[in-house]
PDB file of C-alpha atoms in Angstrom:
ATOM      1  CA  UNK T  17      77.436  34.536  80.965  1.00 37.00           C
ATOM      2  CA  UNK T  18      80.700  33.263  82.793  1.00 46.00           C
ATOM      3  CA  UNK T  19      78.274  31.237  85.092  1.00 82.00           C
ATOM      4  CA  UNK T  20      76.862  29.728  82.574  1.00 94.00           C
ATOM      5  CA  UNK T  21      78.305  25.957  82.816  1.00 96.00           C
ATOM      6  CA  UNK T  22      76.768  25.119  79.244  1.00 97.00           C
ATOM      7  CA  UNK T  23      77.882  28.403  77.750  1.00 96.00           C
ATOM      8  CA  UNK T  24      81.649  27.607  79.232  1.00 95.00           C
ATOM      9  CA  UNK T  25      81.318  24.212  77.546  1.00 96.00           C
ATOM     10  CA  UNK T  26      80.309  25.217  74.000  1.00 96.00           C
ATOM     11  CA  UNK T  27      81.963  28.697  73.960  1.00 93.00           C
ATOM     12  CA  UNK T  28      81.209  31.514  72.062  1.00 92.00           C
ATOM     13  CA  UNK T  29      79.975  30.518  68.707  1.00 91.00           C
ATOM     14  CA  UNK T  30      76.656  30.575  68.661  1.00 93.00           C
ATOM     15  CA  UNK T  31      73.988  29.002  67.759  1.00 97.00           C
ATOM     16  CA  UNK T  32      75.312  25.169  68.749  1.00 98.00           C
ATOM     17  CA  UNK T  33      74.320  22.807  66.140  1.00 98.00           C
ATOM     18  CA  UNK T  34      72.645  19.636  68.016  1.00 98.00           C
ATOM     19  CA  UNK T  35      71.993  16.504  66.441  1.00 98.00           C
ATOM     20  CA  UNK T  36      69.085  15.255  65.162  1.00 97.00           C
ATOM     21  CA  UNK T  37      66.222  12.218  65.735  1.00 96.00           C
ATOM     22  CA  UNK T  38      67.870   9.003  66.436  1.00 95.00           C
ATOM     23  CA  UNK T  39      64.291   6.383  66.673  1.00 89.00           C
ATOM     24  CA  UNK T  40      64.606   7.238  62.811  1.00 83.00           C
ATOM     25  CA  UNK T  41      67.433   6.316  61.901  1.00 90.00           C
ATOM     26  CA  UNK T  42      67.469   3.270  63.770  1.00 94.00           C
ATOM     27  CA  UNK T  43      64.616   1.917  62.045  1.00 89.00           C
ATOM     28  CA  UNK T  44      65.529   2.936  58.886  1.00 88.00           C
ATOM     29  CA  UNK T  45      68.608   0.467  60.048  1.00 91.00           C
ATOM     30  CA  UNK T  46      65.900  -2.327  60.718  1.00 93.00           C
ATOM     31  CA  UNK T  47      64.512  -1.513  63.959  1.00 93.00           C
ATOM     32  CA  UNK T  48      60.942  -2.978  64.634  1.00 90.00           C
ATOM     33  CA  UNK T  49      58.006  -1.210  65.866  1.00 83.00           C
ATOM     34  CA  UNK T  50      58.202  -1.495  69.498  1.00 86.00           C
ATOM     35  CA  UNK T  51      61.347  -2.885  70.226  1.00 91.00           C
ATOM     36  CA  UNK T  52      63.378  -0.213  72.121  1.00 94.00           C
ATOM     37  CA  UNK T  53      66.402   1.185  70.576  1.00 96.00           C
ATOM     38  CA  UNK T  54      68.186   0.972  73.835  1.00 97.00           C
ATOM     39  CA  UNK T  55      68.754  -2.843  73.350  1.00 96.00           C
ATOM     40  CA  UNK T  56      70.348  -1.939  70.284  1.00 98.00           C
ATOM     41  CA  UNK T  57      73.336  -0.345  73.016  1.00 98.00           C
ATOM     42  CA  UNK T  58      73.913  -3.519  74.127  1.00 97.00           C
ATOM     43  CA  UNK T  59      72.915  -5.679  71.023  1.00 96.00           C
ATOM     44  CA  UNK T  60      73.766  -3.610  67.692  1.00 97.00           C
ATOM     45  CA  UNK T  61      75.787  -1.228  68.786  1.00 98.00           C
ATOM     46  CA  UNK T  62      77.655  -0.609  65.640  1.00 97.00           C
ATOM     47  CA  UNK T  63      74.347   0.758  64.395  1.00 97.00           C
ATOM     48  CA  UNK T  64      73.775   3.080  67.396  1.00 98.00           C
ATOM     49  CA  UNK T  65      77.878   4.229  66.387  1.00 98.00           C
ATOM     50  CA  UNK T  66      76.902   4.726  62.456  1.00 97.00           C
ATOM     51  CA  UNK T  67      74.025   7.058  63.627  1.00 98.00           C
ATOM     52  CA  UNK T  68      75.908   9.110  65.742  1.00 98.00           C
ATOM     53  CA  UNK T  69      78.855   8.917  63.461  1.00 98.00           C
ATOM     54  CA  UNK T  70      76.425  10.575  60.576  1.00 98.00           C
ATOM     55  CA  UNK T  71      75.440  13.042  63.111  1.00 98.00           C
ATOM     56  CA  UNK T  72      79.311  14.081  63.462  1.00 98.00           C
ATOM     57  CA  UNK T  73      79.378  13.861  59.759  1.00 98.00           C
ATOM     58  CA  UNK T  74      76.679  16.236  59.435  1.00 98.00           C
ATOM     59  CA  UNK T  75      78.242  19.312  61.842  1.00 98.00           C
ATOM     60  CA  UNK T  76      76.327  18.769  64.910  1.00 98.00           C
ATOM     61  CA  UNK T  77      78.876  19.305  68.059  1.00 98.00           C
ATOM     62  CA  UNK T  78      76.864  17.838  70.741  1.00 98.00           C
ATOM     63  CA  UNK T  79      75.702  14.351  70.467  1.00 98.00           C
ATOM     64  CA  UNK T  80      72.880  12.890  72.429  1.00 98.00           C
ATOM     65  CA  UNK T  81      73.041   9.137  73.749  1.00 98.00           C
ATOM     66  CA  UNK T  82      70.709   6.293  72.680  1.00 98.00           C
ATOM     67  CA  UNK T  83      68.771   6.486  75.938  1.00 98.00           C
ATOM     68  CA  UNK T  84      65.948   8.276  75.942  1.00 97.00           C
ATOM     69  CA  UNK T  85      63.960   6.005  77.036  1.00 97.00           C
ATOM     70  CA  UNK T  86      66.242   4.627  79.444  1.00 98.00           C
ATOM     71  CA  UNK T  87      64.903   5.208  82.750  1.00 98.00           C
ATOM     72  CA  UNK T  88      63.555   1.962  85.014  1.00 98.00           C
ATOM     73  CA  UNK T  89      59.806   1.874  84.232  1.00 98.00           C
ATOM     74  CA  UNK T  90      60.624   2.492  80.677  1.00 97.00           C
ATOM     75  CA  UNK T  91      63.224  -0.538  80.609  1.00 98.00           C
ATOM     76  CA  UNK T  92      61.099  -2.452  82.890  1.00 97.00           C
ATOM     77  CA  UNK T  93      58.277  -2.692  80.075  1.00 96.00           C
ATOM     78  CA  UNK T  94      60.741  -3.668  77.612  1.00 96.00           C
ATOM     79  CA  UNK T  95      61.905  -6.316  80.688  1.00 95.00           C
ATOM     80  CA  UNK T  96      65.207  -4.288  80.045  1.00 96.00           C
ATOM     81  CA  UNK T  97      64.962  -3.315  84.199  1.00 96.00           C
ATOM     82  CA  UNK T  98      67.711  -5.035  85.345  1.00 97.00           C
ATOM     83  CA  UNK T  99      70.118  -3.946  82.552  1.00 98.00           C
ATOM     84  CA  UNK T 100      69.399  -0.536  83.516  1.00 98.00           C
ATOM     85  CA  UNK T 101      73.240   0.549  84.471  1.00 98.00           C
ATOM     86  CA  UNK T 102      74.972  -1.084  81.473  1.00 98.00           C
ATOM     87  CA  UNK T 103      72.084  -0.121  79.022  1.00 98.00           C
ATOM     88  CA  UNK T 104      73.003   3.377  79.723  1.00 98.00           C
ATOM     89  CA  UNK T 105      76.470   2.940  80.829  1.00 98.00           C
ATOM     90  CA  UNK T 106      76.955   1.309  76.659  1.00 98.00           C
ATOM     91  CA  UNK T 107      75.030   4.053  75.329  1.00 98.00           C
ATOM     92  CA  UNK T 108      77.601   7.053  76.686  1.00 98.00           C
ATOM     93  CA  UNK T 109      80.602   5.170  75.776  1.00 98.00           C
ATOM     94  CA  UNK T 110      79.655   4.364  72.252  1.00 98.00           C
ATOM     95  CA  UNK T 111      78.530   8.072  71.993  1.00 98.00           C
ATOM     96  CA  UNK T 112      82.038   9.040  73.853  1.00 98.00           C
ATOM     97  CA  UNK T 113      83.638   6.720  71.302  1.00 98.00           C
ATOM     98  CA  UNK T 114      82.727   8.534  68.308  1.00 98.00           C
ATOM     99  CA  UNK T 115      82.470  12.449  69.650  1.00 98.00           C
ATOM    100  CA  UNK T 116      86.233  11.713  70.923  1.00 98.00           C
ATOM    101  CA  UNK T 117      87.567  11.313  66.899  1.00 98.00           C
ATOM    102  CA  UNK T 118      85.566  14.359  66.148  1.00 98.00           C
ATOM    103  CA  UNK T 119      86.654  16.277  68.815  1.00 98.00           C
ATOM    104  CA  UNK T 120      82.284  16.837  69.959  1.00 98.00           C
ATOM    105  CA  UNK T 121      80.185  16.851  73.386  1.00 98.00           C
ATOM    106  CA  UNK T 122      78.262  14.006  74.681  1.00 98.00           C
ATOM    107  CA  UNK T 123      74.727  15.061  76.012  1.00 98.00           C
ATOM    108  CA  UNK T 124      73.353  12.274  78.104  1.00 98.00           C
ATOM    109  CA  UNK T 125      69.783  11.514  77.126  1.00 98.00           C
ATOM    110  CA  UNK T 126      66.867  11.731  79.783  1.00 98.00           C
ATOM    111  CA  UNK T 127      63.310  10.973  78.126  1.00 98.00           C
ATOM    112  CA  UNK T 128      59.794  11.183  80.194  1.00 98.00           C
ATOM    113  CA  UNK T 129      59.382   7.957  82.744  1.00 98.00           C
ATOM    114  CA  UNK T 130      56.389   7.211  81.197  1.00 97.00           C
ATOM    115  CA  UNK T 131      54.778   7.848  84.880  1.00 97.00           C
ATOM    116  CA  UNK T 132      52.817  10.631  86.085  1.00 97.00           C
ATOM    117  CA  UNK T 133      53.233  12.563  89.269  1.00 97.00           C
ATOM    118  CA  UNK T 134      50.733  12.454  91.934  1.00 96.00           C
ATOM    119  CA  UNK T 135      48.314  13.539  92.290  1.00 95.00           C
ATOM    120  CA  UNK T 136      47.039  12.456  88.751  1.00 94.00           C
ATOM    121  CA  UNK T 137      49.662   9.246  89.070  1.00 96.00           C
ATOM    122  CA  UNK T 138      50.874   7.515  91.622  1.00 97.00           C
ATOM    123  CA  UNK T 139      54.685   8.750  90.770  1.00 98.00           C
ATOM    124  CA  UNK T 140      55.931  10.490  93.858  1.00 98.00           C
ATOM    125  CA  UNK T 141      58.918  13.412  93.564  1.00 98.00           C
ATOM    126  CA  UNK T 142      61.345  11.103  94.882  1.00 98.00           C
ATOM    127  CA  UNK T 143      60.418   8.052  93.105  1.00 98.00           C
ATOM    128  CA  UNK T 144      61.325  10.604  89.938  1.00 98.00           C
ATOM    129  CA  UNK T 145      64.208  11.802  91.349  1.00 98.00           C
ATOM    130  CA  UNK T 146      65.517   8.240  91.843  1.00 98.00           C
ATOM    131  CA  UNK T 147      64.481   7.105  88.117  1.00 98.00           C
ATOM    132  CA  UNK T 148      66.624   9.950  86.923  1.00 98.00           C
ATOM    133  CA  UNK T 149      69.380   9.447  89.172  1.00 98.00           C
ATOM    134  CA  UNK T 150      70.211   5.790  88.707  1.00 98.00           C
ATOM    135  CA  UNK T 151      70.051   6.306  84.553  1.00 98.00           C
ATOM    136  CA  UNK T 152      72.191   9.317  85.528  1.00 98.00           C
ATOM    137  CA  UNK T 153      74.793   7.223  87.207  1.00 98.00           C
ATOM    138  CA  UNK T 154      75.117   4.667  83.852  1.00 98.00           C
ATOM    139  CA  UNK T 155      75.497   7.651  81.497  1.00 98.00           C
ATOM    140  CA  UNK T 156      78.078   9.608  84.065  1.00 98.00           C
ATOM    141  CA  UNK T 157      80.080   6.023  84.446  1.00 98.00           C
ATOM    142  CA  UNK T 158      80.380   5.731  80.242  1.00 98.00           C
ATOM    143  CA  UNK T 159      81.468   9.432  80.301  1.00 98.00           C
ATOM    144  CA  UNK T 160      78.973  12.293  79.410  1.00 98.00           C
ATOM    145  CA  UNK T 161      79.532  16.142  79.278  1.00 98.00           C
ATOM    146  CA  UNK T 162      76.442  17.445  79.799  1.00 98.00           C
ATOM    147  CA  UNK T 163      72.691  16.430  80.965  1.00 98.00           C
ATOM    148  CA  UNK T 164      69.481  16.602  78.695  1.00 98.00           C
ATOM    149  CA  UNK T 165      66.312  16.321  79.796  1.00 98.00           C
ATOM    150  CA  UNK T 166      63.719  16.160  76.837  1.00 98.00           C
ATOM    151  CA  UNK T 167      60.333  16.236  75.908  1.00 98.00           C
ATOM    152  CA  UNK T 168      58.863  16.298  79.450  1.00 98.00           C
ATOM    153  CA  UNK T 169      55.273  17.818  79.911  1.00 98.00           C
ATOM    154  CA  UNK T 170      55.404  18.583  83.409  1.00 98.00           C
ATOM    155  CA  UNK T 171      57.467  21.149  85.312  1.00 98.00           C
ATOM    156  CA  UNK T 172      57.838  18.350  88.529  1.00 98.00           C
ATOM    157  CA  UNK T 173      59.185  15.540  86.476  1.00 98.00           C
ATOM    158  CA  UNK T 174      61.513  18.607  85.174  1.00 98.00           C
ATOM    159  CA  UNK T 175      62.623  19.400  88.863  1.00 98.00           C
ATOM    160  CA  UNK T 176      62.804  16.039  89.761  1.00 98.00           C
ATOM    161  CA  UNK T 177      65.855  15.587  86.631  1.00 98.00           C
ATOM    162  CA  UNK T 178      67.166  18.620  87.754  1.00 98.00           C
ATOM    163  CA  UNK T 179      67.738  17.192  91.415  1.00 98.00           C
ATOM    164  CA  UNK T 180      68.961  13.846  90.360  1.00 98.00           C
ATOM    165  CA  UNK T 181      71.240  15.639  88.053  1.00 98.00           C
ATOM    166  CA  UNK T 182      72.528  17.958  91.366  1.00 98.00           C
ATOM    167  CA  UNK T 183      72.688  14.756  92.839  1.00 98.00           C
ATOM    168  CA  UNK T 184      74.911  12.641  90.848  1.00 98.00           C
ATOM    169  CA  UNK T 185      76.648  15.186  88.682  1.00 98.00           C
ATOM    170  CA  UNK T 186      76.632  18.559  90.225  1.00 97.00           C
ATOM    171  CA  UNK T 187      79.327  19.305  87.854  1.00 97.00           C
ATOM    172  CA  UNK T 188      77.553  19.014  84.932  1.00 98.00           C
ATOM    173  CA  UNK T 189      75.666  21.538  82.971  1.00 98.00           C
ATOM    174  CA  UNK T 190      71.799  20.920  82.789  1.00 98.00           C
ATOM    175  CA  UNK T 191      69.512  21.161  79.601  1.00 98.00           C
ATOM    176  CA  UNK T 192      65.660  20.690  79.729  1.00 98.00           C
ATOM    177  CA  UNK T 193      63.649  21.030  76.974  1.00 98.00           C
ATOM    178  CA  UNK T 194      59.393  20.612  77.374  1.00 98.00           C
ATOM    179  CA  UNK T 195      57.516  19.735  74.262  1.00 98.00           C
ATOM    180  CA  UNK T 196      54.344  22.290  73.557  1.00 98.00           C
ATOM    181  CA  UNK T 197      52.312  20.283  71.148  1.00 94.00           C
ATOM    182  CA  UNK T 198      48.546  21.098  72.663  1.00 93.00           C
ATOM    183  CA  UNK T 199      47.968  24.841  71.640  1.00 94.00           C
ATOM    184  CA  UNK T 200      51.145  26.046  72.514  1.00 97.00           C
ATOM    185  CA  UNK T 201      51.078  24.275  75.803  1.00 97.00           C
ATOM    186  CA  UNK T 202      52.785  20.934  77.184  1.00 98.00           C
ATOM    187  CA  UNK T 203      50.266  18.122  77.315  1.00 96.00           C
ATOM    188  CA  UNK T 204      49.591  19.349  81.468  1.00 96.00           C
ATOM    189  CA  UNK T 205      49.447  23.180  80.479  1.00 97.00           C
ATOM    190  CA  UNK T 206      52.660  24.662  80.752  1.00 98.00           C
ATOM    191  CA  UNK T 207      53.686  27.765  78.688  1.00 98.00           C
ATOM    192  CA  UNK T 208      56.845  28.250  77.356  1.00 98.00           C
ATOM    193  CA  UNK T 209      57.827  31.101  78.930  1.00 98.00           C
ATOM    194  CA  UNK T 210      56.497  30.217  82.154  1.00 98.00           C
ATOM    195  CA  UNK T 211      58.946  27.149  81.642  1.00 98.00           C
ATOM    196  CA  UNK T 212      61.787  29.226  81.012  1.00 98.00           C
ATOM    197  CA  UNK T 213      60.777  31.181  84.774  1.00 98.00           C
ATOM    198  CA  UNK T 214      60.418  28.137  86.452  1.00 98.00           C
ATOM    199  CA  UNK T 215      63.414  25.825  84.771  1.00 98.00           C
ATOM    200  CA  UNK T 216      66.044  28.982  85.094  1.00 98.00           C
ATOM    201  CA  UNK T 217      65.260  29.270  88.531  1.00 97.00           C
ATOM    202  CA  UNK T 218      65.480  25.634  89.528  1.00 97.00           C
ATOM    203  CA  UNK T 219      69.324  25.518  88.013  1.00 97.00           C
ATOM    204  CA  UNK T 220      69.083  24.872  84.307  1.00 98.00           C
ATOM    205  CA  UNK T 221      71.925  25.828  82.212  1.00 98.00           C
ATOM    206  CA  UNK T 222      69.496  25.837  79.296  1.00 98.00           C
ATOM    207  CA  UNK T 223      65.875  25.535  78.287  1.00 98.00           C
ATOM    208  CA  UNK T 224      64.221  25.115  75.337  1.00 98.00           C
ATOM    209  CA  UNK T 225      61.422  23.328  73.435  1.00 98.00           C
ATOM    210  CA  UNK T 226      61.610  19.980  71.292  1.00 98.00           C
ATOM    211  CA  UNK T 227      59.617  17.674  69.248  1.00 96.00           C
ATOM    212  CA  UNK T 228      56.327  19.027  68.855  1.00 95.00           C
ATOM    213  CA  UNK T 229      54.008  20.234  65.671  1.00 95.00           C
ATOM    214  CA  UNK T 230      57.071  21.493  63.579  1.00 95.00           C
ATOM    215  CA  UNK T 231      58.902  24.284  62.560  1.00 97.00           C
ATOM    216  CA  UNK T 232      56.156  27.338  62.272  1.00 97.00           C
ATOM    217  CA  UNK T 233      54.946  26.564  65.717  1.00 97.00           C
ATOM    218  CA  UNK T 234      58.403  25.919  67.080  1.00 98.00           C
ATOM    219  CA  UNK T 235      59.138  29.911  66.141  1.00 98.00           C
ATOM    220  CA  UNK T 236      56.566  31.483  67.817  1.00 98.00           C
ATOM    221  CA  UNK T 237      56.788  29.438  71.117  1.00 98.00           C
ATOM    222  CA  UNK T 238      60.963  30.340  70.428  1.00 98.00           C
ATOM    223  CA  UNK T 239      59.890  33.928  70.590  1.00 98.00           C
ATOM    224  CA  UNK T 240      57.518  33.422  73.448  1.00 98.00           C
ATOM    225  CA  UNK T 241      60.715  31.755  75.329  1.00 98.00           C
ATOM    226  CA  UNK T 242      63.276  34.352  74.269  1.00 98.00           C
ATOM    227  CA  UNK T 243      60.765  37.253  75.238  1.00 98.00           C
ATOM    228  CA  UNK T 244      60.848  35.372  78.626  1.00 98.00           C
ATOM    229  CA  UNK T 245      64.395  34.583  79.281  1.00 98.00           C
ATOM    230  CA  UNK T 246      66.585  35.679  82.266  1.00 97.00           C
ATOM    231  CA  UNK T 247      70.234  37.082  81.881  1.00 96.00           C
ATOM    232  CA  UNK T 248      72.520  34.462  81.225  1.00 96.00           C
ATOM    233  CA  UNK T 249      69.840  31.612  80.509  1.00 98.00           C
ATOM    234  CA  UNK T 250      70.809  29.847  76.811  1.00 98.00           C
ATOM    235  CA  UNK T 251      67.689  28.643  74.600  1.00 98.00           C
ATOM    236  CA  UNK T 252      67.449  25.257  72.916  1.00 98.00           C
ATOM    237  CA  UNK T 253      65.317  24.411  70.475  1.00 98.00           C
ATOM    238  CA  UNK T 254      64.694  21.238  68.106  1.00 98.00           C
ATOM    239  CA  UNK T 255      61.840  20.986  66.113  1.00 97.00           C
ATOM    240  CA  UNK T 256      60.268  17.635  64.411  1.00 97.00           C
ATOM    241  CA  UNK T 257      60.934  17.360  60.692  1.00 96.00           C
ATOM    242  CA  UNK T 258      57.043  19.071  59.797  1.00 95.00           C
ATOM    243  CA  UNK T 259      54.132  16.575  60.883  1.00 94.00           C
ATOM    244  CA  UNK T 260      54.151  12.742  60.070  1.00 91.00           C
ATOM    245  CA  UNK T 261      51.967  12.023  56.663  1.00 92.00           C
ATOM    246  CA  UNK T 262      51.497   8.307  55.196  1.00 90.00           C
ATOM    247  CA  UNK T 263      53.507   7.288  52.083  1.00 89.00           C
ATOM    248  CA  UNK T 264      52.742   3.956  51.190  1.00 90.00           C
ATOM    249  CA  UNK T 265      53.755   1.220  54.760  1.00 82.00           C
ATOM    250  CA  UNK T 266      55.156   4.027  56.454  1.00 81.00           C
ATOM    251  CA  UNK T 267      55.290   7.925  58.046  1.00 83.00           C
ATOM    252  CA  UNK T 268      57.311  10.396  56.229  1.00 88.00           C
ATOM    253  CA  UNK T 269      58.095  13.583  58.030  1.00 94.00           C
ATOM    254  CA  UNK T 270      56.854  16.849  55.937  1.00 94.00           C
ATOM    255  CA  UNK T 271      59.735  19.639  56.106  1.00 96.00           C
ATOM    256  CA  UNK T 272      62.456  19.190  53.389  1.00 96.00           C
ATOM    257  CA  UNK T 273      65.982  19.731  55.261  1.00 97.00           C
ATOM    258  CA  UNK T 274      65.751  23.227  53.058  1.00 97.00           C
ATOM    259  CA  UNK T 275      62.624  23.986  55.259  1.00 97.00           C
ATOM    260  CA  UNK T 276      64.174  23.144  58.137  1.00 98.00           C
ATOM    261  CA  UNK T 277      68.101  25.191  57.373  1.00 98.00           C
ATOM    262  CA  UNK T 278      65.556  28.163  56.918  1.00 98.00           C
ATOM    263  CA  UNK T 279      64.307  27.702  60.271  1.00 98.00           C
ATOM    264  CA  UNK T 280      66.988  27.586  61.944  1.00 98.00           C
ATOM    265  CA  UNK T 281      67.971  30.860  60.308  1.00 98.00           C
ATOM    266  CA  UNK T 282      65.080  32.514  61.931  1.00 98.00           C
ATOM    267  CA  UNK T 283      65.707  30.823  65.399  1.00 98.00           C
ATOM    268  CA  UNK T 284      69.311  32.181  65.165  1.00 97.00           C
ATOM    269  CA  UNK T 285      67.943  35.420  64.459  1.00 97.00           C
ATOM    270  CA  UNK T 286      65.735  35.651  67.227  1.00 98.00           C
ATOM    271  CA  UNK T 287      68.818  34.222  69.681  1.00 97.00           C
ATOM    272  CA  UNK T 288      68.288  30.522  70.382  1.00 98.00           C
ATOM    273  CA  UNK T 289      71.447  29.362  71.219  1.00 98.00           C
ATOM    274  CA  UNK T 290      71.526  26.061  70.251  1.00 98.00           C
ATOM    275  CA  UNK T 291      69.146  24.199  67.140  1.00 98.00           C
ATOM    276  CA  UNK T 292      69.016  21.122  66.248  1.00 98.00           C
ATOM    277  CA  UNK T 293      66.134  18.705  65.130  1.00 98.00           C
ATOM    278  CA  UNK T 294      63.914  16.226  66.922  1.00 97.00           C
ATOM    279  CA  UNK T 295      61.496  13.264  65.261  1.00 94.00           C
ATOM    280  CA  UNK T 296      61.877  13.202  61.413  1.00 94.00           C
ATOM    281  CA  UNK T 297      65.138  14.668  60.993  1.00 96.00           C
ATOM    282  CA  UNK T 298      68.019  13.340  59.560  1.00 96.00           C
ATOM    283  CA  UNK T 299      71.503  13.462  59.273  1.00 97.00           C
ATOM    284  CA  UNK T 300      70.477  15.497  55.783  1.00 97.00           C
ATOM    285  CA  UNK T 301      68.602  17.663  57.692  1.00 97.00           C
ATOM    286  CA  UNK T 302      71.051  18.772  60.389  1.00 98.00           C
ATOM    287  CA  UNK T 303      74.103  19.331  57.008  1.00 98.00           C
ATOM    288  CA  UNK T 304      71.598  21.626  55.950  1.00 98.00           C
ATOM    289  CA  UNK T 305      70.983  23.269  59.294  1.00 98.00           C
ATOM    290  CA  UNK T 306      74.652  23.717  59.649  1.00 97.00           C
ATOM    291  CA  UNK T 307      75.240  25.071  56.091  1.00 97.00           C
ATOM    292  CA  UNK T 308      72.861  27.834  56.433  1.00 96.00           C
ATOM    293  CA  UNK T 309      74.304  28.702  60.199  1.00 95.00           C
ATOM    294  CA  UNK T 310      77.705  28.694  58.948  1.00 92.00           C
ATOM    295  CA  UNK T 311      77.019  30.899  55.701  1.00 86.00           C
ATOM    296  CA  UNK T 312      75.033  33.245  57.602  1.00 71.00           C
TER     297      UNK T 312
END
């Protein structure tokens, strides 16, 4: 695995606890509904520090930056466009900030543009390419370890990342994670282990799945993934916190952070390398997660 850039970075013990959901926490810290939590770099970012401080807190080693919604047509609906470089410039530093006194990594955040490819859209390869790149170049500039590109559906806006990535930080290990919430499947079709063929092979350090319909489904497309990966490919995954269910004003995600430490028993023992959590999880969840790693 010597070739591995992400295995070089994280070393040998396995499996790498990641962090957990940060939209959460945030408004649980008095985010509104559709505001973006990548103002909150620029505008509150002692609460953006807090969160990733608990994350630290909690065990996780890699922490991701507030910015994954940060690429230009994301911002631009948000009229956050023109803020693009320091949005995500302020969003790796704070991050940087706190993994430094904790001695962590700092996973810069890539989310979906929000676009779709042609021919369904009118996104073209390079437009995505460029979207990735210029967040790329705020998030290098405020000092990130590593690349993560998350809960994409499609396997071009995947390559696309993976270029601008090439592009602006060759140097830099490359995680993408796909989210397979339609019967096992990304929203345009994509199986997991055809993702893990097609992601290895385009220069990912690491694939994996994320979000999604929680934990139970998250094994078997695990298995489906580890069944399907190459020699010296590691395997990601972070699952939501169960389903969303309505308590009172408000969702509440379904999997107690017991449910979710005995998942990522089985995930270890199946050989994902790295577990974390996605929407619903907490700083609760990912102690848990840890303890249950650590004791096993």
């Amino acid at each position: 695995m010597s070739d591995n850039r992400l295995a070089a970075l994280v070393g040998d013990a396995r499996p790498v606890l990641l962090d957990g959901g940060m939209g959460t926490l945030l408004q649980d810290s008095g985010l509104e509904d559709g505001n973006p939590g990548e103002l909150w770099n620029l505008e509150n970012p002692d609460a953006i520090r807090a969160a990733h401080t608990s994350y630290a807190e909690a065990g996780a080693r890699i922490l991701t930056t507030n910015t994954f919604g940060g690429t230009r047509p994301r911002l631009d609906m948000h009229g956050l466009g023109d803020r693009l470089h320091e949005v995500n410039q302020r969003a790796a530093e704070i991050a940087r900030s706190v993994a430094d006194e904790h001695g962590l990594l700092v996973a810069g955040d890539l989310g979906p543009t929000g676009e779709l490819l042609a021919p369904l859209g009118t996104m073209t390869p390079e437009d995505a390419q460029g979207f990735y790149a210029d967040q790329l170049r705020g998030l290098v500039a405020g000092g990130i370890d590593l690349v993560l590109v998350e809960t994409l559906s499609d396997l071009g806006e995947a390559d696309a990342a993976i270029a601008a990535a090439r592009e602006v930080a060759p140097d830099l290990p490359i995680v993408v994670t796909m989210s397979f919430d339609t019967n096992l499947r990304t929203m345009m079709g994509v199986r997991p282990g055809d993702a893990v063929t097609h992601l290895a092979a385009a220069g990912a350090d690491a694939v994996g799945a994320n979000c999604g319909r929680g934990p139970e489904e998250m094994e078997v497309i695990a298995a489906e993934m580890v069944a399907a990966r190459p020699d010296g490919l590691l395997l990601v995954a972070q699952s939501n916190a169960g389903l969303p269910q309505v308590v009172g004003d408000h969702f509440e995600y379904d999997a107690t952070a017991d449910d979710m430490a005995a998942h990522a028993s089985r995930l270890a023992g199946i050989g994902v390398d790295l577990v974390g959590g996605c929407c619903g999880s907490t700083p609760t969840h990912i102690a848990a997660i840890g303890s249950e790693l650590t004791s096993a």
